[in-house]
Coordinates of C-alpha atoms and ligand atoms in Angstrom, one line a residue:
M1375 CA -195.6 187.9 185.0
S1376 CA -193.6 184.6 185.4
S1377 CA -196.2 181.6 184.7
T1378 CA -195.6 180.2 187.9
A1379 CA -197.1 183.7 189.6
G1380 CA -200.4 183.0 191.4
Q1381 CA -199.4 179.8 191.9
V1382 CA -198.4 177.1 194.2
I1383 CA -194.7 176.3 193.9
R1384 CA -192.4 173.1 194.0
C1385 CA -189.3 173.5 195.3
R1386 CA -186.2 172.5 197.2
A1387 CA -185.5 173.3 201.4
A1388 CA -183.3 172.7 203.9
V1389 CA -185.7 172.0 206.7
A1390 CA -184.5 171.5 210.1
W1391 CA -186.9 169.6 211.7
E1392 CA -184.8 168.7 215.2
A1393 CA -182.5 170.8 217.1
G1394 CA -178.8 170.4 216.0
K1395 CA -179.8 168.0 213.8
P1396 CA -178.9 168.0 210.6
L1397 CA -180.7 170.1 208.0
V1398 CA -182.5 167.8 205.4
V1399 CA -183.1 168.7 202.0
E1400 CA -187.0 168.0 201.3
E1401 CA -189.9 169.2 198.8
I1402 CA -191.9 171.7 200.4
E1403 CA -194.8 173.4 198.9
V1404 CA -195.0 177.5 198.8
A1405 CA -198.1 179.7 198.7
P1406 CA -197.7 182.6 196.3
P1407 CA -197.5 186.1 198.0
K1408 CA -199.8 187.4 199.5
A1409 CA -200.5 191.3 200.2
M1410 CA -197.1 193.2 200.6
E1411 CA -195.0 190.0 200.1
V1412 CA -192.9 189.1 197.3
R1413 CA -192.1 185.6 195.8
V1414 CA -187.9 185.3 196.1
K1415 CA -185.9 182.8 193.7
I1416 CA -182.7 182.4 195.8
L1417 CA -179.6 181.5 193.4
Y1418 CA -176.9 182.1 196.5
T1419 CA -177.3 182.0 200.8
S1420 CA -174.7 181.7 203.4
L1421 CA -174.7 180.5 206.9
C1422 CA -174.2 182.9 209.5
H1423 CA -173.7 182.8 213.2
T1424 CA -177.6 183.4 214.7
D1425 CA -178.6 180.8 211.9
V1426 CA -176.7 178.3 213.9
Y1427 CA -177.7 179.1 217.3
F1428 CA -181.0 179.0 216.9
W1429 CA -180.8 175.9 215.5
E1430 CA -178.8 174.8 217.3
A1431 CA -181.7 176.3 220.6
K1432 CA -179.1 175.9 223.4
G1433 CA -179.6 179.3 224.4
Q1434 CA -182.7 180.8 222.5
T1435 CA -186.4 179.7 221.8
P1436 CA -186.9 176.4 219.5
V1437 CA -188.6 176.7 217.2
F1438 CA -189.5 173.4 214.8
P1439 CA -190.0 172.4 211.9
R1440 CA -187.9 175.9 210.9
I1441 CA -186.4 177.0 207.2
F1442 CA -183.4 179.2 208.4
G1443 CA -181.6 181.6 206.4
H1444 CA -181.2 184.7 206.4
E1445 CA -177.7 186.1 204.2
A1446 CA -178.3 185.2 200.9
G1447 CA -178.9 187.0 196.5
G1448 CA -182.3 186.1 194.3
V1449 CA -184.2 187.1 192.2
V1450 CA -187.6 188.3 192.0
E1451 CA -190.5 185.5 190.8
S1452 CA -194.0 187.0 192.0
V1453 CA -195.5 189.9 193.9
G1454 CA -198.2 190.0 195.7
E1455 CA -200.9 193.5 196.4
G1456 CA -199.8 196.4 196.8
V1457 CA -196.1 196.2 196.2
T1458 CA -194.7 199.0 194.3
G1459 CA -191.1 199.4 193.9
L1460 CA -190.6 195.4 193.0
A1461 CA -191.8 193.4 190.1
P1462 CA -190.6 190.5 188.3
G1463 CA -187.2 189.8 187.9
D1464 CA -185.1 192.3 190.0
H1465 CA -182.4 191.6 192.4
V1466 CA -182.7 191.8 196.5
L1467 CA -181.0 190.9 199.4
P1468 CA -183.7 189.7 201.4
I1469 CA -182.7 191.0 204.5
F1470 CA -183.6 189.9 208.7
T1471 CA -184.9 193.5 209.8
G1472 CA -186.9 195.9 207.4
E1473 CA -188.1 198.9 206.4
C1474 CA -191.8 200.3 206.6
G1475 CA -190.6 203.4 205.4
E1476 CA -193.8 204.6 207.2
C1477 CA -192.9 204.8 211.3
A1478 CA -191.6 206.9 213.6
H1479 CA -187.6 204.9 213.4
C1480 CA -188.6 204.5 209.9
K1481 CA -188.6 208.7 209.4
S1482 CA -185.2 209.6 211.9
Q1483 CA -182.2 209.4 211.1
E1484 CA -181.2 208.0 213.5
S1485 CA -182.4 204.4 213.7
N1486 CA -183.3 201.1 211.9
M1487 CA -185.3 199.8 214.0
C1488 CA -188.4 199.5 212.2
D1489 CA -191.6 199.2 214.5
L1490 CA -193.2 197.1 211.7
L1491 CA -190.5 194.7 210.5
R1492 CA -187.8 195.0 213.2
I1493 CA -186.0 191.5 213.8
N1494 CA -188.4 189.5 215.3
T1495 CA -186.6 186.2 215.9
D1496 CA -188.8 183.8 217.5
R1497 CA -191.8 184.2 214.9
G1498 CA -192.2 181.7 212.5
V1499 CA -195.3 183.4 210.5
M1500 CA -195.5 186.5 207.7
I1501 CA -197.0 189.6 209.7
G1502 CA -200.2 190.2 207.6
D1503 CA -201.9 186.9 208.6
G1504 CA -199.8 184.2 211.1
Q1505 CA -199.4 182.4 209.1
S1506 CA -196.3 179.6 207.1
R1507 CA -196.2 180.3 203.7
F1508 CA -193.6 176.8 203.4
S1509 CA -195.6 173.6 203.7
I1510 CA -195.0 169.6 203.2
N1511 CA -198.1 167.7 202.0
G1512 CA -200.2 170.9 204.3
K1513 CA -198.2 170.4 207.3
P1514 CA -196.6 173.7 208.0
I1515 CA -193.3 174.7 208.2
Y1516 CA -191.8 178.1 210.3
H1517 CA -190.2 180.6 208.9
F1518 CA -186.7 182.1 210.2
L1519 CA -186.0 185.6 210.5
G1520 CA -188.8 186.4 207.7
T1521 CA -186.7 185.7 205.6
S1522 CA -185.9 181.6 205.0
T1523 CA -183.5 181.6 202.8
F1524 CA -182.6 177.7 202.7
S1525 CA -185.3 177.2 200.4
E1526 CA -185.4 177.5 196.4
Y1527 CA -188.0 179.6 196.6
T1528 CA -189.1 182.0 199.8
V1529 CA -192.0 184.3 200.9
I1530 CA -190.3 187.6 202.2
H1531 CA -192.5 190.6 202.8
V1532 CA -191.3 193.6 200.6
G1533 CA -190.0 196.4 203.5
C1534 CA -187.5 193.4 203.8
L1535 CA -185.8 193.5 200.5
A1536 CA -183.1 195.7 199.5
K1537 CA -183.5 195.9 195.8
I1538 CA -179.9 195.8 194.3
N1539 CA -177.8 197.1 190.8
P1540 CA -178.6 193.5 188.9
S1541 CA -174.7 193.6 187.5
A1542 CA -173.8 192.9 190.8
P1543 CA -173.0 188.7 191.6
L1544 CA -175.3 187.5 193.5
D1545 CA -172.8 184.6 194.4
K1546 CA -170.5 187.6 195.6
V1547 CA -173.0 190.2 197.4
C1548 CA -175.2 188.1 199.2
V1549 CA -172.7 188.4 202.2
V1550 CA -173.4 191.7 202.8
S1551 CA -177.2 190.7 203.0
C1552 CA -176.6 189.9 206.8
G1553 CA -172.5 189.8 208.4
I1554 CA -171.0 192.2 206.5
S1555 CA -173.0 195.0 206.4
T1556 CA -173.4 194.6 210.6
G1557 CA -170.0 194.7 211.0
Y1558 CA -168.6 197.2 208.7
G1559 CA -171.8 199.3 209.8
A1560 CA -171.1 198.7 213.6
T1561 CA -168.0 200.6 213.2
V1562 CA -168.5 203.1 210.6
N1563 CA -172.6 204.0 211.9
V1564 CA -172.0 203.5 215.2
A1565 CA -168.7 203.2 216.9
R1566 CA -167.2 205.7 214.9
P1567 CA -163.6 206.0 214.9
P1568 CA -162.0 209.2 215.0
K1569 CA -159.0 209.2 212.4
G1570 CA -155.6 207.3 214.2
S1571 CA -157.7 205.7 216.6
T1572 CA -157.1 202.9 218.3
V1573 CA -159.9 199.9 217.8
A1574 CA -160.8 196.1 219.7
V1575 CA -162.4 194.3 218.2
F1576 CA -164.1 190.9 219.4
G1577 CA -164.3 188.3 217.6
L1578 CA -162.9 187.2 214.0
G1579 CA -165.5 185.7 212.1
A1580 CA -167.2 187.5 209.4
V1581 CA -168.8 190.1 211.2
G1582 CA -165.6 191.0 213.3
L1583 CA -163.4 191.7 210.5
A1584 CA -165.9 193.1 208.7
A1585 CA -166.2 195.7 211.2
A1586 CA -162.0 195.8 211.4
E1587 CA -162.6 196.6 207.6
G1588 CA -164.8 199.7 208.6
A1589 CA -162.1 200.5 211.3
R1590 CA -159.2 200.9 209.3
A1591 CA -161.7 202.9 206.2
S1592 CA -162.4 205.2 208.7
G1593 CA -158.4 205.3 209.4
A1594 CA -157.8 203.7 212.5
S1595 CA -154.2 203.1 213.2
R1596 CA -153.7 200.4 215.9
I1597 CA -156.8 197.4 215.2
I1598 CA -156.7 194.7 217.9
G1599 CA -157.9 191.3 217.5
V1600 CA -159.3 190.0 220.0
D1601 CA -160.0 185.9 219.2
L1602 CA -160.0 182.3 221.7
N1603 CA -159.2 180.8 217.9
P1604 CA -155.4 181.9 217.5
S1605 CA -156.4 180.4 213.7
R1606 CA -158.0 183.0 213.3
F1607 CA -154.9 185.3 213.2
E1608 CA -153.0 185.0 210.0
G1609 CA -156.0 186.2 208.4
A1610 CA -157.1 188.5 210.1
K1611 CA -154.0 190.5 209.2
K1612 CA -156.2 190.9 205.6
F1613 CA -158.9 192.6 207.2
G1614 CA -156.3 195.4 208.9
V1615 CA -155.5 193.3 211.7
N1616 CA -153.2 194.5 213.0
E1617 CA -152.7 193.2 216.9
F1618 CA -154.1 189.8 218.3
V1619 CA -154.8 189.1 221.7
N1620 CA -155.7 185.2 222.9
P1621 CA -157.6 185.6 226.5
A1622 CA -157.1 182.4 226.9
D1623 CA -152.9 183.5 227.0
H1624 CA -153.5 185.9 230.1
K1625 CA -154.2 185.5 233.5
K1626 CA -156.2 188.5 234.2
P1627 CA -159.0 189.2 232.6
V1628 CA -158.9 190.6 228.7
Q1629 CA -160.2 195.1 229.2
E1630 CA -156.7 194.5 231.8
V1631 CA -154.5 193.3 229.3
L1632 CA -155.9 195.4 226.3
A1633 CA -155.7 198.9 229.3
E1634 CA -151.9 197.7 229.7
M1635 CA -151.3 197.6 226.0
T1636 CA -152.9 200.8 225.1
N1637 CA -151.9 203.4 228.3
G1638 CA -155.9 203.4 229.5
G1639 CA -158.1 201.1 226.8
V1640 CA -158.8 201.8 223.3
D1641 CA -160.7 204.3 221.7
R1642 CA -163.7 202.4 220.7
S1643 CA -164.4 198.6 221.0
I1644 CA -166.7 196.2 218.8
E1645 CA -167.8 193.1 220.2
C1646 CA -168.8 190.1 217.4
T1647 CA -168.8 186.7 219.1
G1648 CA -172.2 186.3 221.3
N1649 CA -170.6 186.4 224.5
I1650 CA -171.2 187.4 227.4
N1651 CA -168.0 187.5 229.2
A1652 CA -166.5 189.5 226.0
M1653 CA -169.8 192.0 225.8
I1654 CA -168.2 192.9 229.1
S1655 CA -164.4 193.3 228.4
A1656 CA -165.5 194.2 225.2
F1657 CA -166.7 197.4 227.4
E1658 CA -164.4 197.7 230.1
C1659 CA -161.5 198.0 227.5
V1660 CA -162.7 201.4 226.6
H1661 CA -160.5 203.9 227.6
D1662 CA -162.3 206.7 230.3
G1663 CA -162.8 209.7 229.3
W1664 CA -164.4 208.7 225.6
G1665 CA -164.4 205.7 225.0
V1666 CA -167.4 203.9 223.1
A1667 CA -167.9 199.8 222.9
V1668 CA -170.4 198.7 220.4
L1669 CA -172.6 195.0 220.9
V1670 CA -173.0 193.0 218.6
G1671 CA -173.6 189.7 218.8
V1672 CA -176.4 187.7 219.7
P1673 CA -176.4 187.1 223.4
H1674 CA -177.7 183.8 225.3
K1675 CA -181.4 184.4 226.1
D1676 CA -181.1 184.2 229.5
A1677 CA -177.6 186.5 229.2
E1678 CA -177.6 189.2 231.9
F1679 CA -174.7 192.3 231.1
K1680 CA -173.0 193.0 235.0
T1681 CA -170.3 196.4 234.8
H1682 CA -170.2 198.3 237.4
P1683 CA -171.8 201.2 237.5
V1684 CA -168.4 203.9 238.0
N1685 CA -167.2 202.7 234.7
F1686 CA -170.4 204.8 233.2
L1687 CA -169.6 207.7 235.1
N1688 CA -166.0 207.3 234.3
E1689 CA -166.9 208.7 230.7
R1690 CA -167.3 205.1 228.9
T1691 CA -170.6 204.7 226.2
L1692 CA -171.8 201.5 225.5
K1693 CA -174.0 200.8 222.4
G1694 CA -175.7 198.1 220.8
T1695 CA -176.3 197.6 217.1
F1696 CA -178.6 195.6 214.4
F1697 CA -177.0 195.4 211.5
G1698 CA -174.7 198.0 211.9
N1699 CA -177.7 200.9 212.0
Y1700 CA -178.1 200.5 208.4
K1701 CA -181.8 200.6 206.9
P1702 CA -182.1 198.1 204.6
R1703 CA -183.9 199.1 201.7
S1704 CA -182.2 202.8 201.3
D1705 CA -178.9 202.0 202.7
I1706 CA -177.8 198.8 200.9
P1707 CA -178.3 199.2 197.1
G1708 CA -175.3 201.8 198.0
V1709 CA -173.0 199.3 200.0
V1710 CA -173.5 196.7 196.6
E1711 CA -172.2 200.0 195.1
K1712 CA -169.2 199.9 197.5
Y1713 CA -168.2 196.5 196.3
M1714 CA -169.1 197.2 192.7
N1715 CA -166.5 200.7 192.9
K1716 CA -164.1 198.4 194.7
E1717 CA -164.5 199.9 197.5
L1718 CA -164.8 197.4 199.6
E1719 CA -164.0 193.6 199.1
L1720 CA -166.1 190.8 199.5
E1721 CA -164.5 187.9 197.7
K1722 CA -162.0 187.6 200.8
F1723 CA -164.1 187.3 203.3
I1724 CA -165.8 183.8 201.3
T1725 CA -163.5 181.2 202.2
H1726 CA -165.8 178.5 201.4
S1727 CA -168.6 177.2 198.9
V1728 CA -171.1 174.2 199.0
T1729 CA -173.4 173.3 196.9
F1730 CA -177.2 173.4 198.7
S1731 CA -177.0 169.4 198.7
E1732 CA -173.9 169.7 200.9
I1733 CA -175.0 173.2 203.4
N1734 CA -174.4 170.7 206.5
K1735 CA -170.9 171.1 205.6
A1736 CA -171.4 175.0 206.1
F1737 CA -172.6 174.1 209.9
D1738 CA -169.7 171.9 210.4
Y1739 CA -167.6 174.2 208.9
M1740 CA -168.4 177.2 211.0
L1741 CA -168.9 174.8 214.7
Q1742 CA -165.1 174.1 213.7
G1743 CA -164.5 177.7 213.2
V1744 CA -163.0 177.1 209.4
S1745 CA -165.0 179.2 207.6
L1746 CA -165.3 183.1 207.4
R1747 CA -168.7 182.6 204.9
C1748 CA -169.7 179.2 203.1
I1749 CA -171.5 180.3 199.9
I1750 CA -174.6 177.6 199.5
R1751 CA -175.5 177.6 195.4
M1752 CA -178.9 177.0 194.9
D1753 CA -178.3 175.5 191.7
G1754 CA -176.1 172.3 192.9
Ligands
LIG1160 P1 -168.9 183.6 214.0 O1 -168.4 182.2 214.5 O2 -168.0 183.4 212.5 O3 -167.3 184.2 214.7 C1 -167.3 184.2 215.8 C2 -165.5 184.3 216.5 O4 -165.6 184.6 217.6 C3 -164.8 183.3 216.2 O5 -163.6 183.6 215.6 C4 -165.2 182.7 217.7 O6 -163.4 182.1 218.3 C5 -165.0 184.1 218.6 N1 -165.6 184.0 219.9 C6 -166.4 183.5 220.8 N2 -166.1 183.3 221.7 C7 -164.8 184.4 221.8 C8 -165.1 185.1 223.4 N3 -165.4 184.7 224.4 N4 -163.8 185.7 223.2 C9 -162.9 186.0 222.2 N5 -163.8 185.6 220.7 C10 -164.6 184.9 220.8 O7 -169.6 184.2 213.9 P2 -170.1 185.6 213.0 O8 -171.1 184.7 212.0 O9 -168.8 186.5 212.6 O10 -170.6 186.4 214.2 C11 -170.8 186.8 215.4 C12 -171.8 187.1 215.7 O11 -172.4 188.6 215.4 C13 -172.8 186.5 216.0 O12 -173.1 186.2 217.4 C14 -173.5 186.7 215.5 O13 -175.3 185.8 216.3 C15 -173.8 188.0 215.4 N6 -174.4 188.7 214.7 C16 -175.3 190.0 215.1 C17 -175.4 190.7 214.3 C18 -177.1 192.1 214.3 O14 -177.6 192.6 213.4 N7 -176.3 192.6 215.9 C19 -175.6 190.5 212.5 C20 -175.1 189.3 212.5 C21 -174.5 188.3 213.2
LIG1161 ZN1 -176.4 187.2 210.9
LIG1162 ZN1 -190.6 201.5 210.0

């Protein structure tokens, strides 16, 4: 055990005090892990658009003050009572949705929606005792997604930590902890495009480009990228996207444009924007008879999906996924191995890097649409 085990650790965290206001790097106290919890030293974290939505709190429930962050890599500092399978020094990726290993979902081959540890965006406390492990002068600061990786130390349920190969570089594989696994898995585990098929990807951020990478790995021959930001198109070529559509360039709905380009519709579509209209277009652009659409983007809390039921009668399928249907503890070590075996390139998703004290720059890059993933180095 390390010398800090069982003690409160004082360290730096980027605290969001109010919706949409720059994070403030503060000294906080991090309590020791309780039963089934692990305290993790975060070394690298990155920013996913889901953090930005909940920080902006325009279409999501405001929970403040809060420590955001859910895409990261770190090292176990100490473990709480009852934790098996993880020990100080282990390299881990925190995952926003967990795997208890015991429930009907964890036992099913078809689901990663663990009853105990599935994603809960509005909870700001640990599930064990309903308390926060973070405080400033005794005043609690809320958690986010059970991970809160914008802190030098964080406390996470053991079921939300994937133990990975210690030789994997954490400054690269941290992006496997959310965005890349989500997009890639949405294609290879959920949409499952047959070889030679046509796939549309809505939203060419890191999640969408990982979905495109999954389509290329599946042998898709046409990969059509749809984005309102044309500056995404050039870079997307590196991810196998070979045709582009900007909905703003057309008078008719983009689903009609895609249907015309593809003789009736695409075989598969994967939506990675979070925009409700893009979700509807992603469904309506798939070919009748066999087309499958997969929703990945996190919608506004009041969004409603409207389409004519005949679109379903005409044998189109609509699906959705969290985390690309991967089971975090069982499957994610294998995704890291894909990177180690050079079957999955991660470097091209990493467009920026900042020190922890510059964390607000990562938000600016994402809001300006110039970054894919920005790595935040906790030691800086
Ligand atoms: P990002 O901001 O980097 O990329 C989103 C892209 O979508 C941008 O290029 C943007 O220009 C484009 N876009 C926005 N509205 C559009 C529209 N109406 N039509 C076409 N393109 C549009 O974000 P990201 O980090 O890649 O995340 C993508 C989405 O996936 C977000 O909604 C995020 O919350 C969600 N997400 C879901 C899961 C999950 O498990 N389901 C996991 C991670 C992220
Ligand atoms: Zn994410
Ligand atoms: Zn479970």
